[in-house]
Tab-separated table of C-alpha atoms in Angstrom:
chain	number	residue	atom	x	y	z
A	1	UNK	CA	0.000	0.000	0.000
A	2	UNK	CA	1.183	3.491	-0.791
A	3	UNK	CA	2.090	5.702	2.122
A	4	UNK	CA	1.312	9.379	2.481
A	5	UNK	CA	2.384	11.170	-0.686
A	6	UNK	CA	3.210	14.859	-0.942
A	7	UNK	CA	3.903	17.069	-3.922
A	8	UNK	CA	6.034	18.781	-4.926
A	9	UNK	CA	9.099	17.522	-3.063
A	10	UNK	CA	10.968	20.793	-3.407
A	11	UNK	CA	9.833	24.316	-4.186
A	12	UNK	CA	11.543	27.683	-4.478
A	13	UNK	CA	9.417	30.828	-4.244
A	14	UNK	CA	9.993	34.564	-3.928
A	15	UNK	CA	8.750	36.712	-1.056
A	16	UNK	CA	5.162	37.815	-1.563
A	17	UNK	CA	4.228	34.890	-3.790
A	18	UNK	CA	1.622	32.246	-3.102
A	19	UNK	CA	2.199	28.484	-2.797
A	20	UNK	CA	-0.011	25.382	-2.798
A	21	UNK	CA	1.192	22.111	-1.324
A	22	UNK	CA	-0.631	18.829	-1.870
A	23	UNK	CA	-1.072	15.667	0.151
A	24	UNK	CA	-2.688	12.292	-0.492
A	25	UNK	CA	-3.386	10.223	2.632
A	26	UNK	CA	-3.035	6.497	3.065
A	27	UNK	CA	-6.013	4.710	1.565
A	28	UNK	CA	-8.799	4.468	4.145
A	29	UNK	CA	-7.494	7.307	6.298
A	30	UNK	CA	-9.967	10.115	6.832
A	31	UNK	CA	-7.849	12.647	8.683
A	32	UNK	CA	-5.034	14.810	7.346
A	33	UNK	CA	-2.816	17.096	9.399
A	34	UNK	CA	-0.212	19.631	8.343
A	35	UNK	CA	2.998	20.478	10.206
A	36	UNK	CA	5.811	22.961	9.646
A	37	UNK	CA	9.334	21.930	10.571
A	38	UNK	CA	12.010	24.579	10.670
A	39	UNK	CA	15.580	23.292	10.513
A	40	UNK	CA	16.776	21.951	13.845
A	41	UNK	CA	13.363	21.987	15.507
A	42	UNK	CA	10.475	19.602	15.976
A	43	UNK	CA	7.411	19.921	13.737
A	44	UNK	CA	4.788	22.521	14.656
A	45	UNK	CA	1.075	21.819	14.156
A	46	UNK	CA	-0.669	23.944	11.511
A	47	UNK	CA	-4.042	22.314	10.703
A	48	UNK	CA	-6.022	19.148	11.058
A	49	UNK	CA	-8.925	18.067	8.863
A	50	UNK	CA	-11.267	15.161	9.445
A	51	UNK	CA	-14.100	14.185	7.131
A	52	UNK	CA	-13.495	17.405	5.176
A	53	UNK	CA	-13.978	19.648	8.199
A	54	UNK	CA	-11.334	21.645	10.031
A	55	UNK	CA	-10.860	20.100	13.463
A	56	UNK	CA	-7.848	21.991	14.699
A	57	UNK	CA	-5.709	25.012	13.944
A	58	UNK	CA	-2.304	25.858	15.322
A	59	UNK	CA	-0.828	29.255	16.056
A	60	UNK	CA	-0.209	30.345	12.481
A	61	UNK	CA	-1.296	33.562	10.726
A	62	UNK	CA	-4.283	33.766	8.412
A	63	UNK	CA	-1.919	33.622	5.453
A	64	UNK	CA	-2.042	29.876	6.001
A	65	UNK	CA	-5.150	28.025	4.893
A	66	UNK	CA	-6.053	24.477	3.970
A	67	UNK	CA	-8.870	22.291	2.779
A	68	UNK	CA	-9.715	18.621	2.432
A	69	UNK	CA	-11.415	17.183	-0.618
A	70	UNK	CA	-14.098	14.435	-0.870
A	71	UNK	CA	-11.371	11.870	-1.633
A	72	UNK	CA	-9.654	12.954	1.631
A	73	UNK	CA	-6.651	14.508	-0.112
A	74	UNK	CA	-5.672	17.942	1.107
A	75	UNK	CA	-4.063	21.215	0.074
A	76	UNK	CA	-2.135	23.687	2.180
A	77	UNK	CA	-2.039	27.239	0.850
A	78	UNK	CA	0.290	29.973	1.994
A	79	UNK	CA	-0.164	33.561	0.763
A	80	UNK	CA	2.233	36.501	0.840
A	81	UNK	CA	5.260	34.315	1.522
A	82	UNK	CA	7.884	35.504	3.986
A	83	UNK	CA	11.489	34.384	4.330
A	84	UNK	CA	10.485	32.788	7.634
A	85	UNK	CA	8.093	30.450	5.856
A	86	UNK	CA	11.079	28.496	4.544
A	87	UNK	CA	10.707	25.049	6.098
A	88	UNK	CA	9.855	21.409	5.550
A	89	UNK	CA	6.070	21.059	5.364
A	90	UNK	CA	4.879	17.683	6.511
A	91	UNK	CA	1.530	16.055	5.919
A	92	UNK	CA	0.292	13.251	8.148
A	93	UNK	CA	-2.722	11.006	7.799
A	94	UNK	CA	-4.572	8.897	10.332
A	95	UNK	CA	-7.670	6.755	10.343
A	96	UNK	CA	-9.434	8.974	12.837
A	97	UNK	CA	-8.695	11.952	15.065
A	98	UNK	CA	-8.418	10.163	18.394
A	99	UNK	CA	-6.025	7.357	19.179
A	100	UNK	CA	-4.900	6.078	15.806
A	101	UNK	CA	-1.234	6.755	14.978
A	102	UNK	CA	-0.177	9.455	12.552
A	103	UNK	CA	1.744	8.456	9.442
A	104	UNK	CA	3.859	11.142	7.816
A	105	UNK	CA	4.860	11.794	4.237
A	106	UNK	CA	8.366	12.821	3.184
A	107	UNK	CA	7.400	16.468	3.124
A	108	UNK	CA	7.753	19.432	0.787
A	109	UNK	CA	10.887	21.504	1.207
A	110	UNK	CA	9.885	25.146	0.649
A	111	UNK	CA	12.568	27.784	0.191
A	112	UNK	CA	11.528	31.428	0.084
A	113	UNK	CA	14.105	33.857	-1.355
B	1	UNK	CA	0.430	24.815	27.421
B	2	UNK	CA	1.989	21.436	26.693
B	3	UNK	CA	5.777	21.470	26.411
B	4	UNK	CA	7.895	18.503	25.391
B	5	UNK	CA	11.608	18.278	26.121
B	6	UNK	CA	14.064	15.678	24.879
B	7	UNK	CA	17.387	14.876	26.485
B	8	UNK	CA	20.093	14.594	25.318
B	9	UNK	CA	20.026	16.865	22.261
B	10	UNK	CA	22.693	14.720	20.639
B	11	UNK	CA	24.263	11.351	21.384
B	12	UNK	CA	27.183	9.521	19.800
B	13	UNK	CA	27.805	5.872	20.673
B	14	UNK	CA	29.832	2.951	19.323
B	15	UNK	CA	28.044	0.156	17.542
B	16	UNK	CA	26.573	-2.494	19.812
B	17	UNK	CA	25.789	-0.256	22.774
B	18	UNK	CA	22.397	-0.168	24.436
B	19	UNK	CA	21.080	3.368	24.809
B	20	UNK	CA	18.205	5.359	26.284
B	21	UNK	CA	16.589	8.494	24.910
B	22	UNK	CA	14.497	10.604	27.241
B	23	UNK	CA	11.327	12.608	26.698
B	24	UNK	CA	9.440	14.684	29.268
B	25	UNK	CA	6.134	16.527	28.989
B	26	UNK	CA	4.454	19.059	31.238
B	27	UNK	CA	0.762	18.135	30.959
B	28	UNK	CA	-0.210	14.542	31.745
B	29	UNK	CA	-3.653	14.916	30.107
B	30	UNK	CA	-2.712	13.041	26.945
B	31	UNK	CA	-4.306	10.474	24.652
B	32	UNK	CA	-1.032	8.874	23.692
B	33	UNK	CA	2.678	9.349	23.058
B	34	UNK	CA	4.392	8.472	19.807
B	35	UNK	CA	8.081	8.035	18.982
B	36	UNK	CA	9.313	8.856	15.490
B	37	UNK	CA	12.531	8.540	13.546
B	38	UNK	CA	13.601	11.157	10.997
B	39	UNK	CA	16.441	10.726	8.525
B	40	UNK	CA	18.084	13.903	7.172
B	41	UNK	CA	15.767	15.819	4.837
B	42	UNK	CA	13.087	13.165	5.105
B	43	UNK	CA	9.693	12.755	6.710
B	44	UNK	CA	8.899	11.031	9.983
B	45	UNK	CA	8.683	7.288	10.423
B	46	UNK	CA	6.498	6.096	13.289
B	47	UNK	CA	8.336	3.730	15.618
B	48	UNK	CA	6.052	3.131	18.587
B	49	UNK	CA	2.721	4.432	19.877
B	50	UNK	CA	1.868	4.137	23.568
B	51	UNK	CA	-1.720	4.730	24.620
B	52	UNK	CA	-2.233	6.662	27.858
B	53	UNK	CA	-3.481	3.481	29.571
B	54	UNK	CA	-0.350	1.528	28.624
B	55	UNK	CA	3.038	1.413	30.308
B	56	UNK	CA	5.223	0.274	27.429
B	57	UNK	CA	5.432	-0.915	23.849
B	58	UNK	CA	8.048	-3.051	22.135
B	59	UNK	CA	9.061	-3.498	18.517
B	60	UNK	CA	12.177	-5.492	17.728
B	61	UNK	CA	15.162	-3.824	19.373
B	62	UNK	CA	13.061	-0.863	20.481
B	63	UNK	CA	11.188	-0.503	23.752
B	64	UNK	CA	9.306	2.608	24.808
B	65	UNK	CA	7.899	3.241	28.255
B	66	UNK	CA	5.426	5.813	29.507
B	67	UNK	CA	4.975	7.189	33.029
B	68	UNK	CA	2.159	9.702	32.910
B	69	UNK	CA	2.374	10.579	36.590
B	70	UNK	CA	5.923	11.854	36.196
B	71	UNK	CA	5.431	13.116	32.632
B	72	UNK	CA	8.203	10.962	31.188
B	73	UNK	CA	8.845	8.510	28.397
B	74	UNK	CA	11.995	6.649	27.461
B	75	UNK	CA	13.004	4.974	24.221
B	76	UNK	CA	15.415	2.101	24.727
B	77	UNK	CA	17.434	0.898	21.748
B	78	UNK	CA	19.230	-2.405	22.205
B	79	UNK	CA	22.406	-3.396	20.384
B	80	UNK	CA	22.623	-0.175	18.375
B	81	UNK	CA	23.694	-0.281	14.717
B	82	UNK	CA	25.030	2.410	12.342
B	83	UNK	CA	21.692	2.232	10.514
B	84	UNK	CA	20.017	3.543	13.678
B	85	UNK	CA	21.698	6.916	13.120
B	86	UNK	CA	18.916	9.482	12.763
B	87	UNK	CA	16.969	12.098	14.716
B	88	UNK	CA	14.479	10.639	17.169
B	89	UNK	CA	11.404	12.662	18.057
B	90	UNK	CA	8.767	12.098	20.683
B	91	UNK	CA	5.324	13.640	20.418
B	92	UNK	CA	2.308	13.726	22.708
B	93	UNK	CA	-1.318	14.036	21.697
B	94	UNK	CA	-3.090	16.194	24.270
B	95	UNK	CA	-6.683	15.581	25.340
B	96	UNK	CA	-7.442	19.242	24.824
B	97	UNK	CA	-5.638	22.425	24.048
B	98	UNK	CA	-6.174	26.064	24.895
B	99	UNK	CA	-8.608	27.766	22.552
B	100	UNK	CA	-10.445	24.612	21.597
B	101	UNK	CA	-9.957	20.948	20.939
B	102	UNK	CA	-7.312	19.734	18.534
B	103	UNK	CA	-7.724	16.024	18.864
B	104	UNK	CA	-5.078	15.152	16.345
B	105	UNK	CA	-2.571	17.791	17.272
B	106	UNK	CA	0.811	16.396	18.209
B	107	UNK	CA	3.211	18.431	20.316
B	108	UNK	CA	6.793	17.473	19.476
B	109	UNK	CA	10.059	17.688	21.307
B	110	UNK	CA	13.068	19.124	19.512
B	111	UNK	CA	14.563	15.699	18.943
B	112	UNK	CA	17.695	13.754	19.839
B	113	UNK	CA	20.304	13.388	17.092
B	114	UNK	CA	21.752	9.885	17.380
B	115	UNK	CA	24.994	8.827	15.724
B	116	UNK	CA	26.106	5.206	15.952
B	117	UNK	CA	29.652	4.744	14.680
B	118	UNK	CA	31.151	1.445	13.567
């Protein structure tokens, strides 16, 4: 079975631009979460979606938004990019939002210049 | 606010040694605790998940324990190998968080960088 897949793997953008990151969960998983990992730190929670509804939001500005589609895939959008948005963006899927383990993709490396 | 701390920040050991990685958390109101491995530039690989009602979990050479009362978890790696070299992260899933529920939110430690040399 395929794991969590993310696209693109790498991305270079300029300050002020907009970016869309994509994630496909493991088949059968209904929840998708997004995390930002800055170099040398642990991942920070951005969003969680379950059954196409937002179920959690971390401490990130409104420039960050996300959605989940009927097939449970998800997009993370970031507007007005800042240099500080440069990070590894990780998507995780899980069967539900309670006690099932999270499975992570390999991430999208975003560089903002 | 939940805070997770991992000690040591980095560890270098010779091949074959048994080792212990430590994780502490400030709020014991958690659903579970999960240990992950991360190779450079890669995503996270789940190693072990311990439910709040459990004391430990084992998988091969790995054993993780959980003591909610003291807010601590340890990851024990037996007979370490160079292929175990990676960053190890622990993460807790809180029962609730300030400002609303985030059932699936994981709070991560900063990780322990493990190097096992031949």
